Amino acid sequence: MAGEQVPLWVPVAVALLGLGGVLGAQLIAGWREDRRWRRETEREELRWTRERAKDRENRSYEGRAKAYAEVIGAIEAFDWVLYDARRTLREGASLDEASAADLRKVSAQARSSLGAVNVHAPERIRAMLRESLVRRSTLATRLLVNRHGDEERELWREAQREYKVMRRAMREDLGLDAEALEQTPPTQGADPAPSLSAGDAERP
């Protein structure tokens, strides 16, 4: 008696199932590898994004710190020359050529120091700086024609007050300890000396 023959479709079905299993396993392995690759790529992109953001933040901080230091130095140099010129006129003398040349020089240096601040500083500080330098430039122009009186004295006092506020804002922007601002107005007739970065002092 001849053995029962296996239907032809059975081995074909088994082969197809085996092929499907192999292909399915390959597809699943490929899908998993693709997911792993995407996750690694996303993590790498996130890491680079964070590093670039940190690098930009560091450059921004360094840029602001350098710009602030430059403009503070220029303003303080400007103020000392203004202070000497005002004292000369207060004593009844006129500015000589050397003093006038110094005044023009520091005025130009203060203006040229604005570039980096205008690039790096927030608008609030740029606005303070503009107001502060306008007062100094106006005062310098008047002193160069030997003009000195109550209006010029008030320009000087306002410039000193604004400078302290601006310097405090710059220090706060850099995350540094901010100096306390005096609440009491200057004594009538007093002539405050320029404000120094290391602390306010008055010349003898």
mmCIF file of N, CA, C and O in Angstrom, residues 48-152:
data_model
loop_
_atom_site.group_PDB
_atom_site.id
_atom_site.type_symbol
_atom_site.label_atom_id
_atom_site.label_comp_id
_atom_site.label_asym_id
_atom_site.label_seq_id
_atom_site.Cartn_x
_atom_site.Cartn_y
_atom_site.Cartn_z
ATOM 1 N N TRP A 48 25.125 68.936 20.487
ATOM 2 C CA TRP A 48 25.766 70.010 19.739
ATOM 3 C C TRP A 48 24.993 71.318 19.873
ATOM 4 O O TRP A 48 25.596 72.393 19.955
ATOM 5 N N THR A 49 23.664 71.227 19.897
ATOM 6 C CA THR A 49 22.846 72.432 20.073
ATOM 7 C C THR A 49 23.136 73.081 21.417
ATOM 8 O O THR A 49 23.288 74.308 21.514
ATOM 9 N N ARG A 50 23.215 72.250 22.472
ATOM 10 C CA ARG A 50 23.511 72.778 23.797
ATOM 11 C C ARG A 50 24.911 73.382 23.851
ATOM 12 O O ARG A 50 25.109 74.439 24.449
ATOM 13 N N GLU A 51 25.860 72.699 23.227
ATOM 14 C CA GLU A 51 27.232 73.219 23.229
ATOM 15 C C GLU A 51 27.331 74.522 22.454
ATOM 16 O O GLU A 51 28.027 75.452 22.879
ATOM 17 N N ARG A 52 26.636 74.603 21.318
ATOM 18 C CA ARG A 52 26.644 75.850 20.542
ATOM 19 C C ARG A 52 25.973 76.974 21.319
ATOM 20 O O ARG A 52 26.447 78.118 21.306
ATOM 21 N N ALA A 53 24.848 76.638 21.994
ATOM 22 C CA ALA A 53 24.162 77.658 22.794
ATOM 23 C C ALA A 53 25.048 78.136 23.935
ATOM 24 O O ALA A 53 25.120 79.337 24.223
ATOM 25 N N LYS A 54 25.731 77.198 24.574
ATOM 26 C CA LYS A 54 26.631 77.559 25.666
ATOM 27 C C LYS A 54 27.798 78.392 25.154
ATOM 28 O O LYS A 54 28.217 79.374 25.785
ATOM 29 N N ASP A 55 28.320 78.007 23.980
ATOM 30 C CA ASP A 55 29.425 78.762 23.396
ATOM 31 C C ASP A 55 28.980 80.172 23.037
ATOM 32 O O ASP A 55 29.704 81.148 23.288
ATOM 33 N N ARG A 56 27.758 80.304 22.470
ATOM 34 C CA ARG A 56 27.240 81.642 22.153
ATOM 35 C C ARG A 56 27.043 82.460 23.421
ATOM 36 O O ARG A 56 27.341 83.656 23.450
ATOM 37 N N GLU A 57 26.538 81.804 24.465
ATOM 38 C CA GLU A 57 26.331 82.509 25.726
ATOM 39 C C GLU A 57 27.655 82.984 26.317
ATOM 40 O O GLU A 57 27.762 84.114 26.798
ATOM 41 N N ASN A 58 28.676 82.108 26.236
ATOM 42 C CA ASN A 58 29.994 82.490 26.760
ATOM 43 C C ASN A 58 30.579 83.647 25.962
ATOM 44 O O ASN A 58 31.136 84.586 26.538
ATOM 45 N N ARG A 59 30.433 83.569 24.629
ATOM 46 C CA ARG A 59 30.962 84.657 23.802
ATOM 47 C C ARG A 59 30.201 85.946 24.067
ATOM 48 O O ARG A 59 30.789 87.026 24.089
ATOM 49 N N SER A 60 28.883 85.823 24.259
ATOM 50 C CA SER A 60 28.076 87.011 24.550
ATOM 51 C C SER A 60 28.500 87.629 25.879
ATOM 52 O O SER A 60 28.643 88.851 25.988
ATOM 53 N N TYR A 61 28.701 86.784 26.891
ATOM 54 C CA TYR A 61 29.114 87.293 28.204
ATOM 55 C C TYR A 61 30.484 87.954 28.106
ATOM 56 O O TYR A 61 30.694 89.063 28.610
ATOM 57 N N GLU A 62 31.419 87.275 27.460
ATOM 58 C CA GLU A 62 32.763 87.837 27.316
ATOM 59 C C GLU A 62 32.725 89.128 26.507
ATOM 60 O O GLU A 62 33.443 90.089 26.824
ATOM 61 N N GLY A 63 31.887 89.138 25.470
ATOM 62 C CA GLY A 63 31.776 90.353 24.662
ATOM 63 C C GLY A 63 31.223 91.512 25.465
ATOM 64 O O GLY A 63 31.715 92.643 25.365
ATOM 65 N N ARG A 64 30.178 91.249 26.268
ATOM 66 C CA ARG A 64 29.602 92.314 27.087
ATOM 67 C C ARG A 64 30.605 92.784 28.136
ATOM 68 O O ARG A 64 30.747 93.996 28.366
ATOM 69 N N ALA A 65 31.283 91.836 28.788
ATOM 70 C CA ALA A 65 32.240 92.215 29.829
ATOM 71 C C ALA A 65 33.355 93.086 29.248
ATOM 72 O O ALA A 65 33.731 94.111 29.834
ATOM 73 N N LYS A 66 33.863 92.700 28.090
ATOM 74 C CA LYS A 66 34.937 93.482 27.450
ATOM 75 C C LYS A 66 34.427 94.847 27.013
ATOM 76 O O LYS A 66 35.099 95.872 27.205
ATOM 77 N N ALA A 67 33.227 94.873 26.430
ATOM 78 C CA ALA A 67 32.654 96.142 25.962
ATOM 79 C C ALA A 67 32.394 97.081 27.135
ATOM 80 O O ALA A 67 32.684 98.281 27.059
ATOM 81 N N TYR A 68 31.838 96.548 28.225
ATOM 82 C CA TYR A 68 31.553 97.376 29.393
ATOM 83 C C TYR A 68 32.839 97.937 29.990
ATOM 84 O O TYR A 68 32.901 99.112 30.365
ATOM 85 N N ALA A 69 33.857 97.080 30.098
ATOM 86 C CA ALA A 69 35.130 97.549 30.667
ATOM 87 C C ALA A 69 35.730 98.661 29.815
ATOM 88 O O ALA A 69 36.251 99.659 30.333
ATOM 89 N N GLU A 70 35.628 98.506 28.503
ATOM 90 C CA GLU A 70 36.196 99.525 27.602
ATOM 91 C C GLU A 70 35.462 100.850 27.726
ATOM 92 O O GLU A 70 36.084 101.911 27.828
ATOM 93 N N VAL A 71 34.138 100.786 27.728
ATOM 94 C CA VAL A 71 33.381 102.036 27.770
ATOM 95 C C VAL A 71 33.461 102.691 29.143
ATOM 96 O O VAL A 71 33.513 103.925 29.251
ATOM 97 N N ILE A 72 33.523 101.893 30.204
ATOM 98 C CA ILE A 72 33.677 102.457 31.553
ATOM 99 C C ILE A 72 35.008 103.189 31.662
ATOM 100 O O ILE A 72 35.089 104.298 32.198
ATOM 101 N N GLY A 73 36.058 102.573 31.142
ATOM 102 C CA GLY A 73 37.366 103.231 31.163
ATOM 103 C C GLY A 73 37.361 104.537 30.386
ATOM 104 O O GLY A 73 37.940 105.538 30.823
ATOM 105 N N ALA A 74 36.685 104.532 29.229
ATOM 106 C CA ALA A 74 36.639 105.744 28.405
ATOM 107 C C ALA A 74 35.842 106.850 29.100
ATOM 108 O O ALA A 74 36.245 108.025 29.078
ATOM 109 N N ILE A 75 34.731 106.485 29.742
ATOM 110 C CA ILE A 75 33.914 107.493 30.428
ATOM 111 C C ILE A 75 34.653 108.072 31.625
ATOM 112 O O ILE A 75 34.621 109.296 31.867
ATOM 113 N N GLU A 76 35.337 107.225 32.381
ATOM 114 C CA GLU A 76 36.051 107.733 33.555
ATOM 115 C C GLU A 76 37.215 108.643 33.143
ATOM 116 O O GLU A 76 37.477 109.654 33.803
ATOM 117 N N ALA A 77 37.894 108.272 32.051
ATOM 118 C CA ALA A 77 38.948 109.160 31.548
ATOM 119 C C ALA A 77 38.348 110.494 31.097
ATOM 120 O O ALA A 77 38.913 111.570 31.355
ATOM 121 N N PHE A 78 37.214 110.434 30.438
ATOM 122 C CA PHE A 78 36.486 111.635 30.001
ATOM 123 C C PHE A 78 36.142 112.499 31.219
ATOM 124 O O PHE A 78 36.346 113.725 31.224
ATOM 125 N N ASP A 79 35.640 111.856 32.278
ATOM 126 C CA ASP A 79 35.197 112.605 33.450
ATOM 127 C C ASP A 79 36.342 113.316 34.161
ATOM 128 O O ASP A 79 36.180 114.431 34.654
ATOM 129 N N TRP A 80 37.485 112.676 34.237
ATOM 130 C CA TRP A 80 38.610 113.331 34.921
ATOM 131 C C TRP A 80 39.071 114.573 34.155
ATOM 132 O O TRP A 80 39.426 115.601 34.756
ATOM 133 N N VAL A 81 39.060 114.485 32.823
ATOM 134 C CA VAL A 81 39.441 115.652 32.028
ATOM 135 C C VAL A 81 38.373 116.742 32.155
ATOM 136 O O VAL A 81 38.688 117.932 32.289
ATOM 137 N N LEU A 82 37.103 116.342 32.147
ATOM 138 C CA LEU A 82 36.026 117.314 32.368
ATOM 139 C C LEU A 82 36.153 117.972 33.738
ATOM 140 O O LEU A 82 35.970 119.185 33.883
ATOM 141 N N TYR A 83 36.469 117.161 34.725
ATOM 142 C CA TYR A 83 36.593 117.667 36.093
ATOM 143 C C TYR A 83 37.710 118.722 36.181
ATOM 144 O O TYR A 83 37.526 119.798 36.773
ATOM 145 N N ASP A 84 38.855 118.419 35.572
ATOM 146 C CA ASP A 84 39.972 119.367 35.595
ATOM 147 C C ASP A 84 39.629 120.648 34.836
ATOM 148 O O ASP A 84 39.983 121.758 35.270
ATOM 149 N N ALA A 85 38.945 120.485 33.696
ATOM 150 C CA ALA A 85 38.572 121.667 32.907
ATOM 151 C C ALA A 85 37.587 122.540 33.683
ATOM 152 O O ALA A 85 37.711 123.776 33.700
ATOM 153 N N ARG A 86 36.651 121.935 34.362
ATOM 154 C CA ARG A 86 35.680 122.708 35.146
ATOM 155 C C ARG A 86 36.365 123.420 36.314
ATOM 156 O O ARG A 86 36.039 124.563 36.642
ATOM 157 N N ARG A 87 37.311 122.741 36.919
ATOM 158 C CA ARG A 87 38.023 123.368 38.032
ATOM 159 C C ARG A 87 38.821 124.578 37.550
ATOM 160 O O ARG A 87 38.865 125.623 38.215
ATOM 161 N N THR A 88 39.428 124.447 36.370
ATOM 162 C CA THR A 88 40.185 125.576 35.803
ATOM 163 C C THR A 88 39.272 126.784 35.582
ATOM 164 O O THR A 88 39.620 127.920 35.948
ATOM 165 N N LEU A 89 38.105 126.539 35.007
ATOM 166 C CA LEU A 89 37.176 127.634 34.757
ATOM 167 C C LEU A 89 36.594 128.187 36.053
ATOM 168 O O LEU A 89 36.343 129.392 36.168
ATOM 169 N N ARG A 90 36.385 127.323 37.031
ATOM 170 C CA ARG A 90 35.862 127.779 38.316
ATOM 171 C C ARG A 90 36.834 128.718 39.004
ATOM 172 O O ARG A 90 36.434 129.622 39.735
ATOM 173 N N GLU A 91 38.109 128.493 38.764
ATOM 174 C CA GLU A 91 39.140 129.326 39.381
ATOM 175 C C GLU A 91 39.365 130.624 38.622
ATOM 176 O O GLU A 91 40.245 131.410 38.966
ATOM 177 N N GLY A 92 38.585 130.837 37.555
ATOM 178 C CA GLY A 92 38.655 132.102 36.839
ATOM 179 C C GLY A 92 39.603 132.110 35.667
ATOM 180 O O GLY A 92 39.743 133.154 35.000
ATOM 181 N N ALA A 93 40.245 130.988 35.373
ATOM 182 C CA ALA A 93 41.166 130.922 34.237
ATOM 183 C C ALA A 93 40.436 130.398 33.004
ATOM 184 O O ALA A 93 39.269 130.016 33.069
ATOM 185 N N SER A 94 41.118 130.394 31.888
ATOM 186 C CA SER A 94 40.581 129.838 30.645
ATOM 187 C C SER A 94 41.342 128.569 30.296
ATOM 188 O O SER A 94 42.487 128.377 30.742
ATOM 189 N N LEU A 95 40.739 127.723 29.514
ATOM 190 C CA LEU A 95 41.409 126.483 29.109
ATOM 191 C C LEU A 95 42.535 126.799 28.141
ATOM 192 O O LEU A 95 42.349 127.542 27.170
ATOM 193 N N ASP A 96 43.710 126.238 28.409
ATOM 194 C CA ASP A 96 44.818 126.410 27.462
ATOM 195 C C ASP A 96 44.676 125.375 26.350
ATOM 196 O O ASP A 96 43.793 124.514 26.361
ATOM 197 N N GLU A 97 45.576 125.453 25.371
ATOM 198 C CA GLU A 97 45.485 124.566 24.212
ATOM 199 C C GLU A 97 45.632 123.100 24.604
ATOM 200 O O GLU A 97 44.966 122.216 24.048
ATOM 201 N N ALA A 98 46.515 122.819 25.565
ATOM 202 C CA ALA A 98 46.740 121.435 25.987
ATOM 203 C C ALA A 98 45.473 120.858 26.628
ATOM 204 O O ALA A 98 45.074 119.724 26.331
ATOM 205 N N SER A 99 44.832 121.640 27.487
ATOM 206 C CA SER A 99 43.611 121.171 28.140
ATOM 207 C C SER A 99 42.488 120.981 27.130
ATOM 208 O O SER A 99 41.727 120.001 27.198
ATOM 209 N N ALA A 100 42.379 121.912 26.186
ATOM 210 C CA ALA A 100 41.348 121.796 25.157
ATOM 211 C C ALA A 100 41.595 120.561 24.282
ATOM 212 O O ALA A 100 40.656 119.841 23.917
ATOM 213 N N ALA A 101 42.878 120.310 23.961
ATOM 214 C CA ALA A 101 43.203 119.135 23.151
ATOM 215 C C ALA A 101 42.871 117.850 23.904
ATOM 216 O O ALA A 101 42.352 116.885 23.320
ATOM 217 N N ASP A 102 43.168 117.819 25.203
ATOM 218 C CA ASP A 102 42.829 116.644 26.017
ATOM 219 C C ASP A 102 41.316 116.417 26.035
ATOM 220 O O ASP A 102 40.848 115.273 25.946
ATOM 221 N N LEU A 103 40.570 117.495 26.139
ATOM 222 C CA LEU A 103 39.114 117.393 26.192
ATOM 223 C C LEU A 103 38.561 116.837 24.881
ATOM 224 O O LEU A 103 37.674 115.969 24.879
ATOM 225 N N ARG A 104 39.080 117.327 23.773
ATOM 226 C CA ARG A 104 38.636 116.808 22.473
ATOM 227 C C ARG A 104 39.028 115.339 22.302
ATOM 228 O O ARG A 104 38.257 114.543 21.755
ATOM 229 N N LYS A 105 40.208 114.990 22.784
ATOM 230 C CA LYS A 105 40.699 113.618 22.633
ATOM 231 C C LYS A 105 39.835 112.622 23.400
ATOM 232 O O LYS A 105 39.411 111.600 22.848
ATOM 233 N N VAL A 106 39.571 112.914 24.674
ATOM 234 C CA VAL A 106 38.787 111.961 25.468
ATOM 235 C C VAL A 106 37.342 111.900 25.004
ATOM 236 O O VAL A 106 36.680 110.859 25.112
ATOM 237 N N SER A 107 36.838 113.008 24.455
ATOM 238 C CA SER A 107 35.486 113.005 23.913
ATOM 239 C C SER A 107 35.401 112.067 22.712
ATOM 240 O O SER A 107 34.461 111.276 22.590
ATOM 241 N N ALA A 108 36.408 112.132 21.854
ATOM 242 C CA ALA A 108 36.440 111.240 20.690
ATOM 243 C C ALA A 108 36.629 109.784 21.119
ATOM 244 O O ALA A 108 36.024 108.871 20.542
ATOM 245 N N GLN A 109 37.473 109.543 22.122
ATOM 246 C CA GLN A 109 37.695 108.177 22.601
ATOM 247 C C GLN A 109 36.425 107.585 23.199
ATOM 248 O O GLN A 109 36.139 106.395 23.012
ATOM 249 N N ALA A 110 35.668 108.384 23.908
ATOM 250 C CA ALA A 110 34.417 107.900 24.483
ATOM 251 C C ALA A 110 33.437 107.505 23.378
ATOM 252 O O ALA A 110 32.766 106.477 23.461
ATOM 253 N N ARG A 111 33.366 108.323 22.335
ATOM 254 C CA ARG A 111 32.465 107.990 21.230
ATOM 255 C C ARG A 111 32.899 106.714 20.516
ATOM 256 O O ARG A 111 32.069 105.885 20.139
ATOM 257 N N SER A 112 34.207 106.547 20.340
ATOM 258 C CA SER A 112 34.700 105.371 19.618
ATOM 259 C C SER A 112 34.555 104.085 20.422
ATOM 260 O O SER A 112 34.651 102.991 19.867
ATOM 261 N N SER A 113 34.323 104.194 21.724
ATOM 262 C CA SER A 113 34.180 102.996 22.562
ATOM 263 C C SER A 113 32.769 102.418 22.523
ATOM 264 O O SER A 113 32.505 101.389 23.148
ATOM 265 N N LEU A 114 31.869 103.058 21.789
ATOM 266 C CA LEU A 114 30.465 102.641 21.792
ATOM 267 C C LEU A 114 30.189 101.430 20.913
ATOM 268 O O LEU A 114 29.170 100.755 21.095
ATOM 269 N N GLY A 115 31.073 101.144 19.967
ATOM 270 C CA GLY A 115 30.790 100.088 18.992
ATOM 271 C C GLY A 115 30.461 98.744 19.607
ATOM 272 O O GLY A 115 29.422 98.138 19.318
ATOM 273 N N ALA A 116 31.347 98.249 20.472
ATOM 274 C CA ALA A 116 31.146 96.927 21.056
ATOM 275 C C ALA A 116 29.915 96.888 21.953
ATOM 276 O O ALA A 116 29.183 95.892 21.978
ATOM 277 N N VAL A 117 29.670 97.978 22.682
ATOM 278 C CA VAL A 117 28.486 98.026 23.545
ATOM 279 C C VAL A 117 27.215 97.971 22.702
ATOM 280 O O VAL A 117 26.253 97.273 23.049
ATOM 281 N N ASN A 118 27.192 98.676 21.594
ATOM 282 C CA ASN A 118 26.018 98.678 20.735
ATOM 283 C C ASN A 118 25.745 97.295 20.138
ATOM 284 O O ASN A 118 24.616 96.973 19.789
ATOM 285 N N VAL A 119 26.792 96.468 20.027
ATOM 286 C CA VAL A 119 26.630 95.112 19.499
ATOM 287 C C VAL A 119 26.151 94.155 20.588
ATOM 288 O O VAL A 119 25.247 93.341 20.368
ATOM 289 N N HIS A 120 26.746 94.241 21.781
ATOM 290 C CA HIS A 120 26.527 93.219 22.806
ATOM 291 C C HIS A 120 25.515 93.586 23.884
ATOM 292 O O HIS A 120 24.904 92.691 24.471
ATOM 293 N N ALA A 121 25.355 94.859 24.185
ATOM 294 C CA ALA A 121 24.550 95.249 25.354
ATOM 295 C C ALA A 121 23.060 95.264 25.030
ATOM 296 O O ALA A 121 22.662 95.525 23.888
ATOM 297 N N PRO A 122 22.212 95.009 26.028
ATOM 298 C CA PRO A 122 20.768 95.148 25.830
ATOM 299 C C PRO A 122 20.389 96.609 25.626
ATOM 300 O O PRO A 122 21.137 97.521 25.999
ATOM 301 N N GLU A 123 19.218 96.826 25.052
ATOM 302 C CA GLU A 123 18.784 98.179 24.699
ATOM 303 C C GLU A 123 18.725 99.095 25.915
ATOM 304 O O GLU A 123 19.033 100.282 25.821
ATOM 305 N N ARG A 124 18.313 98.564 27.059
ATOM 306 C CA ARG A 124 18.204 99.387 28.270
ATOM 307 C C ARG A 124 19.539 100.051 28.601
ATOM 308 O O ARG A 124 19.597 101.243 28.912
ATOM 309 N N ILE A 125 20.629 99.291 28.512
ATOM 310 C CA ILE A 125 21.944 99.839 28.831
ATOM 311 C C ILE A 125 22.425 100.749 27.710
ATOM 312 O O ILE A 125 23.049 101.791 27.963
ATOM 313 N N ARG A 126 22.132 100.414 26.471
ATOM 314 C CA ARG A 126 22.528 101.294 25.365
ATOM 315 C C ARG A 126 21.854 102.653 25.493
ATOM 316 O O ARG A 126 22.478 103.694 25.229
ATOM 317 N N ALA A 127 20.594 102.654 25.906
ATOM 318 C CA ALA A 127 19.882 103.926 26.084
ATOM 319 C C ALA A 127 20.508 104.750 27.203
ATOM 320 O O ALA A 127 20.686 105.973 27.065
ATOM 321 N N MET A 128 20.856 104.103 28.322
ATOM 322 C CA MET A 128 21.524 104.813 29.417
ATOM 323 C C MET A 128 22.841 105.425 28.946
ATOM 324 O O MET A 128 23.168 106.569 29.273
ATOM 325 N N LEU A 129 23.587 104.646 28.179
ATOM 326 C CA LEU A 129 24.891 105.116 27.712
ATOM 327 C C LEU A 129 24.752 106.306 26.782
ATOM 328 O O LEU A 129 25.522 107.268 26.863
ATOM 329 N N ARG A 130 23.772 106.260 25.892
ATOM 330 C CA ARG A 130 23.555 107.395 24.979
ATOM 331 C C ARG A 130 23.264 108.672 25.761
ATOM 332 O O ARG A 130 23.855 109.728 25.479
ATOM 333 N N GLU A 131 22.350 108.580 26.725
ATOM 334 C CA GLU A 131 21.999 109.758 27.520
ATOM 335 C C GLU A 131 23.209 110.284 28.281
ATOM 336 O O GLU A 131 23.442 111.502 28.359
ATOM 337 N N SER A 132 23.975 109.367 28.843
ATOM 338 C CA SER A 132 25.126 109.775 29.639
ATOM 339 C C SER A 132 26.181 110.484 28.792
ATOM 340 O O SER A 132 26.740 111.508 29.195
ATOM 341 N N LEU A 133 26.435 109.963 27.604
ATOM 342 C CA LEU A 133 27.458 110.571 26.748
ATOM 343 C C LEU A 133 26.977 111.869 26.117
ATOM 344 O O LEU A 133 27.787 112.762 25.848
ATOM 345 N N VAL A 134 25.672 111.972 25.862
ATOM 346 C CA VAL A 134 25.151 113.240 25.324
ATOM 347 C C VAL A 134 25.404 114.368 26.316
ATOM 348 O O VAL A 134 25.825 115.475 25.933
ATOM 349 N N ARG A 135 25.164 114.110 27.590
ATOM 350 C CA ARG A 135 25.407 115.145 28.615
ATOM 351 C C ARG A 135 26.883 115.525 28.660
ATOM 352 O O ARG A 135 27.237 116.706 28.743
ATOM 353 N N ARG A 136 27.744 114.538 28.617
ATOM 354 C CA ARG A 136 29.180 114.828 28.680
ATOM 355 C C ARG A 136 29.653 115.595 27.452
ATOM 356 O O ARG A 136 30.464 116.504 27.549
ATOM 357 N N SER A 137 29.159 115.187 26.284
ATOM 358 C CA SER A 137 29.547 115.883 25.050
ATOM 359 C C SER A 137 29.055 117.328 25.054
ATOM 360 O O SER A 137 29.775 118.247 24.633
ATOM 361 N N THR A 138 27.833 117.526 25.536
ATOM 362 C CA THR A 138 27.299 118.891 25.641
ATOM 363 C C THR A 138 28.140 119.723 26.597
ATOM 364 O O THR A 138 28.481 120.884 26.307
ATOM 365 N N LEU A 139 28.492 119.136 27.745
ATOM 366 C CA LEU A 139 29.310 119.847 28.725
ATOM 367 C C LEU A 139 30.682 120.163 28.155
ATOM 368 O O LEU A 139 31.193 121.279 28.318
ATOM 369 N N ALA A 140 31.286 119.198 27.453
ATOM 370 C CA ALA A 140 32.614 119.429 26.874
ATOM 371 C C ALA A 140 32.572 120.567 25.852
ATOM 372 O O ALA A 140 33.469 121.422 25.825
ATOM 373 N N THR A 141 31.538 120.601 25.032
ATOM 374 C CA THR A 141 31.409 121.662 24.031
ATOM 375 C C THR A 141 31.334 123.033 24.687
ATOM 376 O O THR A 141 31.953 124.010 24.220
ATOM 377 N N ARG A 142 30.598 123.112 25.793
ATOM 378 C CA ARG A 142 30.472 124.397 26.488
ATOM 379 C C ARG A 142 31.764 124.789 27.187
ATOM 380 O O ARG A 142 32.130 125.966 27.214
ATOM 381 N N LEU A 143 32.450 123.802 27.748
ATOM 382 C CA LEU A 143 33.708 124.126 28.433
ATOM 383 C C LEU A 143 34.768 124.603 27.440
ATOM 384 O O LEU A 143 35.612 125.436 27.780
ATOM 385 N N LEU A 144 34.720 124.080 26.225
ATOM 386 C CA LEU A 144 35.717 124.472 25.222
ATOM 387 C C LEU A 144 35.582 125.942 24.829
ATOM 388 O O LEU A 144 36.536 126.535 24.314
ATOM 389 N N VAL A 145 34.408 126.533 25.074
ATOM 390 C CA VAL A 145 34.243 127.971 24.808
ATOM 391 C C VAL A 145 34.229 128.738 26.131
ATOM 392 O O VAL A 145 33.685 129.849 26.207
ATOM 393 N N ASN A 146 34.833 128.120 27.165
ATOM 394 C CA ASN A 146 35.000 128.751 28.483
ATOM 395 C C ASN A 146 33.660 129.132 29.122
ATOM 396 O O ASN A 146 33.554 130.157 29.806
ATOM 397 N N ARG A 147 32.674 128.300 28.903
ATOM 398 C CA ARG A 147 31.372 128.546 29.502
ATOM 399 C C ARG A 147 31.192 127.632 30.709
ATOM 400 O O ARG A 147 31.290 126.418 30.594
ATOM 401 N N HIS A 148 30.944 128.236 31.860
ATOM 402 C CA HIS A 148 30.752 127.442 33.065
ATOM 403 C C HIS A 148 29.844 128.188 34.033
ATOM 404 O O HIS A 148 30.124 129.321 34.425
ATOM 405 N N GLY A 149 28.729 127.536 34.388
ATOM 406 C CA GLY A 149 27.784 128.161 35.307
ATOM 407 C C GLY A 149 26.853 127.120 35.885
ATOM 408 O O GLY A 149 27.188 125.936 35.951
ATOM 409 N N ASP A 150 25.695 127.556 36.295
ATOM 410 C CA ASP A 150 24.751 126.632 36.942
ATOM 411 C C ASP A 150 24.300 125.525 35.996
ATOM 412 O O ASP A 150 24.156 124.367 36.418
ATOM 413 N N GLU A 151 24.050 125.859 34.749
ATOM 414 C CA GLU A 151 23.604 124.834 33.797
ATOM 415 C C GLU A 151 24.674 123.771 33.602
ATOM 416 O O GLU A 151 24.378 122.571 33.563
ATOM 417 N N GLU A 152 25.928 124.203 33.488
ATOM 418 C CA GLU A 152 27.025 123.255 33.301
ATOM 419 C C GLU A 152 27.233 122.416 34.561
ATOM 420 O O GLU A 152 27.541 121.217 34.475
#
